[in-house]
Short mmCIF file of C-alpha atoms in Angstrom, two decimals:
data_model
loop_
_atom_site.label_atom_id
_atom_site.label_comp_id
_atom_site.label_asym_id
_atom_site.label_seq_id
_atom_site.Cartn_x
_atom_site.Cartn_y
_atom_site.Cartn_z
CA MET A 71 9.02 52.45 6.06
CA SER A 72 9.09 48.72 5.47
CA GLU A 73 5.31 48.78 5.03
CA THR A 74 5.70 51.36 2.29
CA LYS A 75 8.20 49.18 0.44
CA ASP A 76 5.94 46.16 0.76
CA SER A 77 2.97 48.06 -0.65
CA GLU A 78 5.07 49.23 -3.60
CA LYS A 79 6.11 45.66 -4.36
CA LYS A 80 2.49 44.57 -4.40
CA ASN A 81 1.58 47.36 -6.84
CA PRO A 82 4.68 47.96 -8.97
CA GLN A 83 4.61 50.75 -11.53
CA LYS A 84 5.65 49.99 -15.07
CA GLY A 85 9.36 50.74 -15.41
CA ALA A 86 9.76 51.34 -11.67
CA GLY A 87 12.30 48.55 -11.35
CA LEU A 88 14.60 49.87 -14.08
CA THR A 89 17.93 51.34 -13.03
CA PRO A 90 19.18 54.57 -14.67
CA ARG A 91 21.59 52.53 -16.79
CA GLU A 92 18.74 50.29 -17.99
CA ILE A 93 16.58 53.34 -18.75
CA VAL A 94 19.35 54.81 -20.91
CA ALA A 95 19.73 51.46 -22.68
CA GLU A 96 16.02 51.43 -23.51
CA LEU A 97 16.17 55.00 -24.84
CA ASP A 98 19.18 54.06 -26.99
CA LYS A 99 16.94 51.70 -28.95
CA TYR A 100 15.06 54.65 -30.44
CA ILE A 101 17.23 57.75 -29.98
CA VAL A 102 20.79 58.18 -31.23
CA GLY A 103 23.31 60.09 -29.12
CA GLN A 104 22.34 62.78 -26.56
CA LYS A 105 23.85 60.90 -23.61
CA LYS A 106 23.63 63.88 -21.26
CA ALA A 107 19.90 64.31 -21.82
CA LYS A 108 19.26 60.58 -21.46
CA ARG A 109 21.17 60.42 -18.19
CA ALA A 110 19.28 63.43 -16.82
CA VAL A 111 15.82 62.02 -17.56
CA ALA A 112 16.87 58.56 -16.34
CA VAL A 113 17.91 59.99 -12.98
CA ALA A 114 14.71 62.04 -12.78
CA LEU A 115 12.60 58.94 -13.41
CA ARG A 116 14.56 56.87 -10.89
CA ASN A 117 14.20 59.59 -8.25
CA ARG A 118 10.43 59.30 -8.54
CA THR A 119 10.68 55.62 -7.72
CA ARG A 120 12.96 56.39 -4.80
CA ARG A 121 10.55 59.01 -3.46
CA LEU A 122 7.68 56.53 -3.41
CA ARG A 123 9.75 54.27 -1.14
CA LEU A 124 10.11 56.93 1.55
CA GLU A 125 7.90 57.53 4.54
CA PRO A 126 4.80 59.60 3.69
CA GLU A 127 5.91 62.51 5.87
CA LEU A 128 9.23 62.93 4.05
CA ARG A 129 7.81 61.95 0.67
CA GLU A 130 5.63 65.06 0.44
CA ASP A 131 8.63 67.39 0.89
CA ILE A 132 10.61 66.02 -2.05
CA ALA A 133 9.78 67.92 -5.22
CA PRO A 134 10.67 66.66 -8.71
CA LYS A 135 13.77 68.11 -10.36
CA ASN A 136 12.34 69.66 -13.52
CA ILE A 137 14.51 69.63 -16.64
CA LEU A 138 15.23 72.32 -19.25
CA MET A 139 16.51 70.93 -22.56
CA ILE A 140 18.43 73.31 -24.79
CA GLY A 141 19.17 72.37 -28.38
CA PRO A 142 18.26 72.94 -32.04
CA THR A 143 15.16 71.42 -33.58
CA GLY A 144 15.17 67.82 -34.68
CA VAL A 145 17.80 66.51 -32.23
CA GLY A 146 15.43 64.38 -30.13
CA LYS A 147 14.12 66.58 -27.30
CA THR A 148 10.47 65.63 -27.72
CA GLU A 149 11.24 62.01 -28.53
CA ILE A 150 13.27 61.58 -25.34
CA ALA A 151 10.39 62.83 -23.19
CA ARG A 152 7.79 60.76 -25.08
CA ARG A 153 9.81 57.55 -24.89
CA LEU A 154 10.50 58.17 -21.20
CA ALA A 155 6.78 58.45 -20.47
CA ARG A 156 6.03 55.24 -22.38
CA LEU A 157 8.82 53.46 -20.56
CA ALA A 158 7.48 54.54 -17.17
CA GLY A 159 3.82 54.00 -18.06
CA SER A 160 3.09 57.56 -16.95
CA PRO A 161 0.41 59.97 -18.18
CA PHE A 162 2.14 62.28 -20.67
CA ILE A 163 1.23 65.25 -22.83
CA LYS A 164 3.21 67.59 -25.07
CA VAL A 165 2.16 71.22 -25.18
CA GLU A 166 3.57 74.32 -26.84
CA ALA A 167 4.16 77.38 -24.73
CA THR A 168 3.15 79.66 -27.61
CA LYS A 169 -0.43 78.33 -27.52
CA TYR A 170 -1.15 79.88 -24.12
CA THR A 171 -2.09 83.46 -23.30
CA GLU A 172 -1.98 85.58 -20.22
CA VAL A 173 -5.06 85.75 -18.03
CA GLY A 174 -7.42 88.35 -19.50
CA TYR A 175 -6.53 87.58 -23.12
CA VAL A 176 -8.60 85.39 -25.43
CA GLY A 177 -7.00 81.96 -25.74
CA ARG A 178 -6.05 78.92 -23.71
CA ASP A 179 -5.03 79.43 -20.12
CA VAL A 180 -2.11 77.49 -18.69
CA GLU A 181 -4.30 75.42 -16.38
CA SER A 182 -5.67 73.62 -19.41
CA MET A 183 -2.39 71.67 -19.71
CA VAL A 184 -3.17 69.99 -16.39
CA ARG A 185 -6.70 69.22 -17.57
CA ASP A 186 -5.26 67.69 -20.74
CA LEU A 187 -2.87 65.58 -18.66
CA MET A 188 -5.75 64.40 -16.48
CA ALA A 189 -7.72 63.45 -19.59
CA ALA A 190 -4.73 61.43 -20.81
CA GLY A 191 -4.53 59.71 -17.43
CA VAL A 192 -8.23 58.84 -17.46
CA GLN A 193 -7.92 57.40 -20.95
CA MET A 194 -4.90 55.33 -19.93
CA VAL A 195 -6.61 53.86 -16.85
CA LYS A 196 -9.83 53.25 -18.77
CA GLN A 197 -8.01 51.25 -21.43
CA GLU A 198 -6.36 49.10 -18.78
CA MET A 199 -9.68 48.42 -17.07
CA GLN A 200 -11.34 47.67 -20.41
CA GLU A 201 -8.82 44.90 -21.00
CA SER A 202 -9.75 43.31 -17.66
CA VAL A 203 -13.51 43.20 -18.45
CA ILE A 204 -13.34 42.52 -22.17
CA ILE A 205 -14.11 38.79 -21.81
CA GLU A 206 -17.24 39.39 -19.76
CA ALA A 207 -18.35 42.13 -22.15
CA GLU A 208 -17.97 39.82 -25.16
CA LYS A 209 -20.15 37.20 -23.46
CA ARG A 210 -22.88 39.75 -22.85
CA VAL A 211 -22.65 41.02 -26.42
CA GLU A 212 -23.02 37.51 -27.78
CA ASP A 213 -26.17 36.95 -25.72
CA ALA A 214 -27.59 40.29 -26.84
CA LEU A 215 -26.95 39.46 -30.49
CA LEU A 216 -28.65 36.08 -30.06
CA ASP A 217 -31.68 37.83 -28.62
CA LEU A 218 -31.81 40.05 -31.70
CA LEU A 219 -31.41 37.15 -34.10
CA ASN A 220 -33.81 34.74 -32.44
CA THR A 221 -36.86 36.73 -31.43
CA GLY A 222 -38.29 35.46 -28.20
CA THR A 223 -35.20 33.49 -27.28
CA GLY A 224 -33.55 34.45 -24.10
CA LYS A 225 -36.30 36.88 -23.12
CA LYS A 226 -37.84 36.60 -19.71
CA THR A 227 -41.42 35.36 -19.58
CA LYS A 228 -43.79 38.01 -18.35
CA GLU A 229 -44.86 37.43 -14.79
CA ALA A 230 -48.51 36.59 -14.10
CA ARG A 231 -50.50 39.61 -13.08
CA PRO A 232 -53.86 39.69 -11.32
CA GLY A 233 -56.95 40.06 -13.45
CA ARG A 234 -59.43 42.84 -12.97
CA MET A 235 -61.57 42.27 -9.87
CA VAL A 236 -64.23 44.94 -10.65
CA VAL A 237 -65.56 45.26 -14.19
CA PRO A 238 -68.06 48.09 -15.08
CA MET A 239 -71.15 46.82 -16.91
CA GLY A 240 -72.81 50.16 -17.79
CA ALA A 241 -75.21 52.74 -16.31
CA PHE A 242 -78.84 52.12 -15.32
CA SER A 243 -81.86 54.09 -14.04
CA ILE A 244 -84.53 52.89 -11.51
CA ASN A 245 -87.94 54.66 -11.54
CA PRO A 246 -90.75 52.11 -11.23
CA ASP A 247 -93.59 54.65 -10.91
CA ASN A 248 -92.31 56.93 -13.67
CA SER A 249 -92.60 59.79 -11.19
CA GLY A 250 -89.77 61.80 -9.80
CA PRO A 251 -86.15 61.78 -10.73
CA GLY A 252 -85.54 58.12 -9.95
CA VAL A 253 -82.21 56.52 -9.07
CA ILE A 254 -79.26 56.51 -11.46
CA GLY A 255 -76.44 54.03 -10.83
CA THR A 256 -73.70 51.97 -12.46
CA ALA A 257 -73.75 48.21 -12.76
CA ILE A 258 -70.55 46.39 -11.93
CA GLN A 259 -69.40 42.81 -11.93
CA VAL A 260 -67.34 41.61 -9.01
CA ALA A 261 -65.14 38.67 -9.89
CA ILE A 262 -62.84 36.35 -8.03
CA PRO A 263 -59.20 37.46 -8.48
CA THR A 264 -57.60 35.55 -11.32
CA PHE A 265 -54.08 35.43 -12.61
CA PHE A 266 -53.49 35.08 -16.29
CA LYS A 267 -50.63 35.24 -18.67
CA PRO A 268 -50.52 35.75 -22.42
CA GLY A 269 -51.01 32.52 -24.28
CA GLU A 270 -50.48 31.50 -27.85
CA ASN A 271 -52.36 33.33 -30.64
CA GLY A 272 -53.31 36.19 -28.32
CA LYS A 273 -55.44 33.99 -26.00
CA GLN A 274 -55.31 34.26 -22.22
CA ASP A 275 -54.51 31.21 -20.09
CA ALA A 276 -56.01 31.49 -16.65
CA ALA A 277 -53.72 30.47 -13.84
CA ASP A 278 -56.62 29.17 -11.73
CA GLY A 279 -57.34 26.45 -14.28
CA SER A 280 -60.78 27.73 -15.29
CA ALA A 281 -59.76 28.51 -18.85
CA ALA A 282 -56.74 26.24 -19.07
CA PRO A 283 -57.11 22.82 -20.65
CA GLY A 284 -57.25 19.89 -18.29
CA PRO A 285 -54.47 17.39 -17.89
CA GLU A 286 -56.21 15.03 -20.27
CA ALA A 287 -56.27 17.59 -23.07
CA ALA A 288 -53.73 16.86 -25.79
CA PRO A 289 -51.84 19.58 -27.70
CA ALA A 290 -53.30 20.61 -31.00
CA PRO A 291 -51.76 19.27 -34.18
CA GLY A 292 -48.50 21.07 -34.99
CA GLU A 293 -48.07 22.24 -31.41
CA GLY A 294 -45.81 20.72 -28.79
CA THR A 295 -45.52 20.81 -25.07
CA ALA A 296 -43.76 23.68 -23.30
CA ALA A 297 -40.70 21.51 -22.76
CA GLU A 298 -40.51 20.68 -26.47
CA LYS A 299 -40.81 24.35 -27.42
CA ALA A 300 -38.07 25.30 -24.96
CA ALA A 301 -35.84 22.60 -26.37
CA GLY A 302 -36.51 23.86 -29.89
CA ASP A 303 -35.73 27.45 -28.92
CA ASN A 304 -32.50 26.38 -27.26
CA SER A 305 -31.53 24.38 -30.30
CA THR A 306 -32.14 27.37 -32.59
CA ARG A 307 -30.24 29.65 -30.23
CA GLU A 308 -27.23 27.34 -30.19
CA LYS A 309 -27.26 27.16 -33.99
CA PHE A 310 -27.16 30.95 -34.15
CA ARG A 311 -24.39 30.98 -31.56
CA ALA A 312 -22.26 28.63 -33.66
CA MET A 313 -22.87 30.71 -36.78
CA LEU A 314 -21.97 33.89 -34.92
CA ARG A 315 -18.67 32.46 -33.72
CA GLU A 316 -17.87 31.24 -37.22
CA GLY A 317 -18.53 34.72 -38.65
CA LYS A 318 -21.32 33.61 -41.00
CA LEU A 319 -23.79 36.31 -39.90
CA GLU A 320 -21.56 39.41 -40.00
CA ASP A 321 -23.47 40.98 -42.92
CA ARG A 322 -26.94 40.30 -41.56
CA THR A 323 -28.92 43.40 -40.59
CA VAL A 324 -30.50 43.81 -37.15
CA GLU A 325 -32.25 46.64 -35.36
CA ILE A 326 -30.72 47.86 -32.12
CA MET A 327 -31.28 50.71 -29.71
CA VAL A 328 -28.36 53.12 -29.48
CA ASN A 329 -27.75 55.98 -27.08
CA GLN A 330 -28.30 59.40 -28.57
CA ASN A 331 -26.26 62.11 -26.89
CA PRO A 332 -27.66 65.64 -26.95
CA GLN A 333 -25.67 68.10 -29.05
CA PHE A 334 -25.07 71.59 -27.71
CA PRO A 335 -24.10 74.42 -30.02
CA LEU A 336 -20.52 75.64 -29.74
CA VAL A 337 -20.50 79.10 -28.21
CA GLU A 338 -17.34 81.14 -27.78
CA MET A 339 -17.29 83.55 -24.87
CA MET A 340 -14.82 86.40 -24.65
CA GLY A 341 -12.54 85.76 -21.72
CA GLY A 342 -14.48 82.68 -20.70
CA ASN A 343 -13.00 79.35 -19.70
CA MET A 344 -14.02 76.88 -22.37
CA GLU A 345 -12.83 73.90 -20.32
CA ASP A 346 -15.17 74.80 -17.46
CA MET A 347 -18.03 75.39 -19.91
CA GLU A 348 -17.43 71.97 -21.47
CA SER A 349 -17.52 70.38 -18.03
CA ASN A 350 -20.81 72.10 -17.17
CA LEU A 351 -22.43 71.15 -20.47
CA SER A 352 -21.40 67.53 -20.00
CA GLY A 353 -23.19 67.59 -16.66
CA LEU A 354 -26.32 69.10 -18.19
CA ALA A 355 -26.33 66.36 -20.81
CA GLY A 356 -27.39 63.91 -18.14
CA LEU A 357 -30.37 66.08 -17.22
CA PHE A 358 -31.65 66.60 -20.75
CA GLY A 359 -30.77 63.09 -21.82
CA GLY A 360 -30.33 62.10 -25.38
CA GLY A 361 -32.51 59.02 -24.99
CA LYS A 362 -32.28 56.08 -27.35
CA LYS A 363 -33.09 55.63 -30.99
CA LYS A 364 -33.51 52.62 -33.24
CA LYS A 365 -30.85 51.95 -35.82
CA LEU A 366 -30.44 49.32 -38.53
CA VAL A 367 -26.89 48.01 -38.57
CA THR A 368 -25.03 44.86 -39.53
CA ILE A 369 -24.07 42.26 -36.97
CA ALA A 370 -20.44 43.35 -37.23
CA ARG A 371 -21.33 46.96 -36.46
CA ALA A 372 -23.82 45.97 -33.77
CA ARG A 373 -21.12 43.97 -32.03
CA GLU A 374 -18.90 47.05 -31.86
CA ILE A 375 -21.68 49.27 -30.52
CA LEU A 376 -22.90 46.77 -27.95
CA LYS A 377 -19.36 45.93 -26.88
CA ALA A 378 -18.59 49.58 -26.18
CA GLU A 379 -21.79 49.92 -24.15
CA GLU A 380 -21.17 46.76 -22.13
CA VAL A 381 -17.59 47.74 -21.38
CA GLU A 382 -18.79 51.11 -20.09
CA LYS A 383 -21.31 49.37 -17.84
CA LEU A 384 -18.67 47.06 -16.37
CA ILE A 385 -16.19 49.86 -15.60
CA ASP A 386 -16.44 51.81 -12.36
CA ARG A 387 -16.09 55.45 -13.40
CA ASP A 388 -15.32 56.65 -9.87
CA LYS A 389 -12.52 54.13 -9.62
CA VAL A 390 -11.15 55.25 -12.98
CA SER A 391 -11.11 58.90 -11.87
CA ASP A 392 -9.44 58.12 -8.54
CA GLU A 393 -6.77 55.91 -10.10
CA ALA A 394 -6.08 58.41 -12.89
CA ARG A 395 -5.81 61.31 -10.45
CA GLN A 396 -3.30 59.39 -8.35
CA ARG A 397 -1.16 58.52 -11.37
CA VAL A 398 -1.23 62.07 -12.69
CA GLU A 399 -0.23 63.57 -9.35
CA GLU A 400 2.53 61.03 -8.63
CA THR A 401 3.93 60.11 -12.07
CA GLY A 402 2.53 62.60 -14.61
CA ILE A 403 4.89 64.25 -17.12
CA ILE A 404 4.21 67.52 -18.98
CA PHE A 405 6.55 68.42 -21.84
CA ILE A 406 6.49 72.17 -22.59
CA ASP A 407 8.01 72.79 -26.00
CA GLU A 408 9.00 76.12 -27.57
CA ILE A 409 9.52 77.72 -24.17
CA ASP A 410 12.21 79.93 -25.69
CA LYS A 411 9.49 81.68 -27.72
CA ILE A 412 8.02 83.23 -24.57
CA ALA A 413 11.39 84.31 -23.16
CA VAL A 414 11.70 88.09 -22.88
CA LYS A 415 14.85 90.10 -23.47
CA GLY A 416 15.52 93.04 -21.24
CA ASP A 417 15.61 95.59 -24.08
CA ARG A 418 12.23 94.56 -25.45
CA GLY A 419 8.81 95.91 -24.57
CA GLY A 420 5.32 96.05 -25.96
CA PRO A 421 3.93 92.65 -26.96
CA ASP A 422 6.61 90.84 -24.96
CA VAL A 423 4.83 91.89 -21.79
CA SER A 424 2.19 89.29 -22.67
CA ARG A 425 4.92 86.66 -23.01
CA GLU A 426 6.16 87.49 -19.55
CA GLY A 427 2.58 87.19 -18.35
CA VAL A 428 2.43 83.63 -19.72
CA GLN A 429 5.60 82.82 -17.79
CA ARG A 430 4.06 84.16 -14.60
CA ASP A 431 0.95 82.07 -15.21
CA ILE A 432 3.03 78.95 -15.79
CA LEU A 433 5.06 79.57 -12.63
CA PRO A 434 2.41 78.55 -10.03
CA ILE A 435 1.55 75.42 -12.03
CA VAL A 436 5.19 74.34 -12.02
CA GLU A 437 5.68 75.31 -8.38
CA GLY A 438 2.64 73.36 -7.29
CA ALA A 439 -1.03 74.27 -7.40
CA THR A 440 -4.45 72.67 -7.34
CA VAL A 441 -6.30 72.77 -10.65
CA SER A 442 -10.01 72.04 -10.95
CA THR A 443 -10.97 69.46 -13.57
CA LYS A 444 -14.20 67.66 -14.35
CA TRP A 445 -12.69 64.59 -12.67
CA GLY A 446 -11.92 66.47 -9.48
CA PRO A 447 -9.07 68.69 -8.20
CA VAL A 448 -5.54 67.76 -9.33
CA ASN A 449 -2.44 68.77 -7.39
CA THR A 450 0.68 69.55 -9.44
CA ASP A 451 3.28 69.41 -6.64
CA HIS A 452 4.89 66.20 -7.93
CA ILE A 453 4.24 66.39 -11.67
CA LEU A 454 7.51 66.33 -13.65
CA PHE A 455 7.86 69.25 -16.07
CA ILE A 456 10.31 69.01 -18.96
CA ALA A 457 10.75 72.24 -20.92
CA ALA A 458 12.61 72.53 -24.21
CA GLY A 459 13.65 75.20 -26.66
CA ALA A 460 16.26 76.03 -29.28
CA PHE A 461 17.16 79.39 -27.65
CA THR A 462 18.70 80.69 -30.87
CA VAL A 463 17.26 84.21 -30.50
CA SER A 464 16.87 84.31 -26.73
CA LYS A 465 18.76 82.70 -23.85
CA PRO A 466 17.59 80.69 -20.85
CA SER A 467 18.57 83.66 -18.70
CA ASP A 468 15.87 85.70 -20.48
CA LEU A 469 13.22 83.72 -18.64
CA ILE A 470 11.96 85.29 -15.43
CA PRO A 471 14.19 84.31 -12.48
CA GLU A 472 11.40 82.52 -10.63
CA LEU A 473 10.73 80.24 -13.61
CA GLN A 474 14.43 79.57 -14.09
CA GLY A 475 14.62 78.39 -10.50
CA ARG A 476 11.88 75.82 -11.09
CA PHE A 477 14.01 74.10 -13.77
CA PRO A 478 17.21 73.32 -11.86
CA LEU A 479 18.49 70.71 -14.36
CA ARG A 480 19.72 72.13 -17.67
CA VAL A 481 20.87 69.84 -20.46
CA GLU A 482 22.35 70.91 -23.78
CA LEU A 483 21.69 68.61 -26.72
CA ASP A 484 24.26 68.31 -29.48
CA SER A 485 23.66 69.07 -33.15
CA LEU A 486 23.57 66.06 -35.43
CA GLY A 487 26.31 65.34 -37.95
CA LYS A 488 27.01 62.77 -40.64
CA ASP A 489 27.88 59.98 -38.20
CA ASP A 490 24.69 60.61 -36.23
CA PHE A 491 22.59 60.49 -39.39
CA LEU A 492 24.27 57.23 -40.38
CA ARG A 493 23.34 55.69 -37.03
CA ILE A 494 19.78 57.05 -37.23
CA LEU A 495 19.31 55.35 -40.60
CA THR A 496 20.45 51.94 -39.33
CA GLU A 497 20.45 51.49 -35.54
CA PRO A 498 17.02 52.38 -34.03
CA LYS A 499 14.18 49.87 -34.01
CA ASN A 500 12.11 52.24 -36.11
CA ALA A 501 14.93 53.26 -38.45
CA LEU A 502 13.85 55.15 -41.56
CA THR A 503 15.31 52.55 -43.91
CA ARG A 504 13.24 49.87 -42.24
CA GLN A 505 10.08 52.00 -42.37
CA TYR A 506 10.34 52.54 -46.13
CA ARG A 507 11.31 48.91 -46.70
CA GLU A 508 8.18 47.69 -44.90
CA LEU A 509 5.93 50.27 -46.56
CA LEU A 510 6.93 49.22 -50.06
CA ALA A 511 6.78 45.55 -49.12
CA THR A 512 3.01 45.96 -48.83
CA GLU A 513 3.05 46.57 -52.60
CA LYS A 514 5.31 43.54 -53.18
CA ILE A 515 8.28 45.80 -53.88
CA GLU A 516 11.47 44.63 -52.18
CA ILE A 517 14.14 47.27 -51.70
CA ASP A 518 17.58 46.76 -50.23
CA PHE A 519 19.85 49.63 -49.13
CA THR A 520 23.55 49.04 -49.63
CA PRO A 521 26.00 50.42 -47.00
CA GLU A 522 27.40 52.88 -49.55
CA SER A 523 23.95 54.28 -50.32
CA ILE A 524 23.13 54.79 -46.65
CA GLU A 525 26.42 56.57 -46.07
CA ARG A 526 25.72 58.83 -49.04
CA LEU A 527 22.27 59.71 -47.70
CA ALA A 528 23.77 60.63 -44.33
CA ALA A 529 26.38 62.83 -45.98
CA LEU A 530 23.73 64.59 -48.07
CA ALA A 531 21.56 65.28 -45.01
CA ALA A 532 24.53 66.78 -43.15
CA ASP A 533 25.48 68.88 -46.18
CA VAL A 534 21.96 70.27 -46.67
CA ASN A 535 21.70 71.13 -42.97
CA SER A 536 24.98 73.03 -43.17
CA ARG A 537 23.86 75.02 -46.23
CA LEU A 538 20.27 75.73 -45.17
CA GLU A 539 18.45 75.77 -41.86
CA ASN A 540 19.58 73.05 -39.48
CA ILE A 541 16.43 71.02 -38.85
CA GLY A 542 18.24 67.99 -37.45
CA ALA A 543 17.01 64.48 -38.12
CA ARG A 544 13.91 65.80 -39.88
CA ARG A 545 16.17 66.44 -42.86
CA LEU A 546 16.40 62.67 -43.37
CA HIS A 547 12.65 62.51 -43.99
CA THR A 548 12.88 65.00 -46.84
CA ILE A 549 15.95 63.27 -48.30
CA MET A 550 14.26 59.84 -48.21
CA GLU A 551 11.05 61.18 -49.75
CA ALA A 552 12.99 62.77 -52.60
CA LEU A 553 14.88 59.51 -53.13
CA LEU A 554 11.87 57.18 -53.23
CA GLU A 555 9.17 59.47 -54.59
CA GLU A 556 9.14 57.99 -58.09
CA LEU A 557 9.33 54.42 -56.83
CA SER A 558 6.48 54.97 -54.38
CA PHE A 559 4.33 56.39 -57.17
CA GLU A 560 4.96 53.53 -59.61
CA ALA A 561 5.00 50.69 -57.05
CA PRO A 562 1.48 49.37 -57.76
CA ASP A 563 2.22 49.22 -61.51
CA ILE A 564 5.59 47.45 -61.40
CA SER A 565 5.03 44.99 -58.54
CA PRO A 566 6.29 42.45 -57.81
CA ALA A 567 9.87 43.64 -58.13
CA LYS A 568 13.18 43.69 -56.31
CA ILE A 569 15.08 46.97 -56.52
CA PRO A 570 18.48 47.52 -54.88
CA ILE A 571 19.16 51.04 -53.60
CA THR A 572 22.80 51.52 -54.55
CA LEU A 573 25.17 54.49 -54.53
CA ASP A 574 24.52 55.11 -58.22
CA TYR A 575 20.76 55.01 -57.63
CA VAL A 576 21.08 57.66 -54.91
CA ASN A 577 23.27 59.91 -57.04
CA ALA A 578 20.91 59.57 -60.01
CA LYS A 579 17.76 60.42 -58.04
CA LEU A 580 19.35 63.22 -56.03
CA SER A 581 21.59 64.65 -58.77
CA ASP A 582 19.94 68.06 -58.54
CA ILE A 583 20.82 68.31 -54.87
CA VAL A 584 24.40 67.29 -55.60
CA THR A 585 25.01 69.79 -58.44
CA ASP A 586 22.83 72.78 -57.55
CA HIS A 587 23.83 74.99 -54.65
CA ASP A 588 20.35 76.49 -54.42
CA LEU A 589 19.14 73.46 -52.47
CA GLY A 590 16.09 75.26 -51.18
CA ARG A 591 14.37 74.73 -54.53
CA TYR A 592 14.50 70.96 -54.13
CA ILE A 593 14.37 70.19 -50.46
CA LEU A 594 13.21 71.86 -47.29
#
C-alpha cells in the first residue's frame, strides 16, 4: 500500500491534493450558491483520489458514486460539472440524453458518448505532449525554412556512386568471305570502376583523379575553394536565420510539400454505426494515401504547417492512446443533461417506449461496460456520471429502477432570486459586468456600473423570471443585452468616451420592461 502512495506522489493528478473544502472554495469563484451540489461533487472528486491510494485488489471493487442533479434551468448544473472537470484535469464531455436513440432506430447510440470522451482524452494528452516537444519542433521548422530560403544550404551532398563498368558501343557483323550468315555481335567497352560526383556547371569530377584538376591547378576566376564556398553558404544561412527570428521574411513566398489526405464521400447507412465506419475509413486512408502536393505559401503560413507536422512526428501516438485511455477510465467525467426528457410515466405509452429503451441502453454504460473505440477498448467501470434535469413534467422516480440505483447521490439545486443575481453580477471572476466592461474597453469606451444600477438589474431579472418562464441566470444575459444594445452599436462612432451606468440610465433603457406587463415582447 505504501508503494501505491509513493507512485501517486511521483505522478500527481491535477487537483488531486485539494480537500473537499478547497474544491468548494474554487467552485465558489465561478458559481454562486448551490452549496449542496458543490459539496456533493467535491466529495465525489475526493473519493476518486482516495480510491487511487488503495491497494489494487480493493481499488477495483470501489465504484464511483454517480450524482443526479435536480433543478430548473440556468441554476448552474452544467457549470458545476464543467468547472469540476477543469479543476481535476479530467477528460470531460457534456451530452444530452435526448440525442440518443434505442438500438434499432436511426440516430446516435449511447456508446458514442464514451467514444466522444475518449476523443477528448486523446486531445488533452496530445496537447500536453505537444507542449513538451514544442522547442525541438521549432528548431526543426527553422532549419526547414532556411533550406527553403537558401537553396542548396543545409542539403546533404550526394554520395559518390560507381560509374558504369560496361558501356555498349553498338552492333557489328563479321563475314569476311561474304558467304553464309556470318556472325552478329555487340561491341562493348569495359572500363575500370570509377566514382564520380556532380560537379559545377553539370560537369563530372572523377574521384580517381583522372578528370579532376591536379593540386597545382588554381580555381578559375570568380570561383573559390570548397572551404570558401562552405563559409559563404554558412554566412548566407546565418543571415537568413537572423532575418527569420526578427520577423522580416514573414510575407515572403516559398513552395512547400504538404500532406494531402484522401477525402471519402459521406454515406449514411440505415441502422449502421457511423463511429465504426469513421474508424474503418480512417484506417483505409493509410492504404490509399493522400500523398503530397506542392503549395505556395508565405513564411508565416509555412511555419504553422511545418510546425504541426514536426510536432506530430515527435509525439508517440501509442503513448498518447495509452495515457488517454488510462485517464478516461480512472478520472473521466460524463455529464448527461436533459435526462428528465427520457423519463417515462407509468400512464404513458406509445413513443415513450423508445425513451425507456434509451434508458436501458444507458444502463450498462453506467454500470460498467467495455466500449470499442478507434484507440482501443475503454472500460467504463470507474467513469463518473453526473446526470441533470429540471424534472418539471416528470419525476426522478419515473426513471427505470435500475437506472435510479446507479445514481445514488441526489442533489436539489435552488432557484435563483434577487440576491443571487446580485452576487452573480459582481462576485465571480467572470462576472457579467466585467465581461461587458472589457468588451467595450476594446472600443475605448469606459463604462462603470454603480451599485444602485446593479441592484436594479438584479431586481428586474428576478421580476421577469417570476412573470415568465424561469430560465435562471440566463435571464441576466438578456437583461444586459437590452441595456447595452444601443451603446454597443454606437461604440465605434463615439469612442473614446466614459459612460457611467447609473440607476437612471437603467430605468431609461429598460423603461418598457418596467411599465409593460407583457414582458415577452421585449425580453425572452
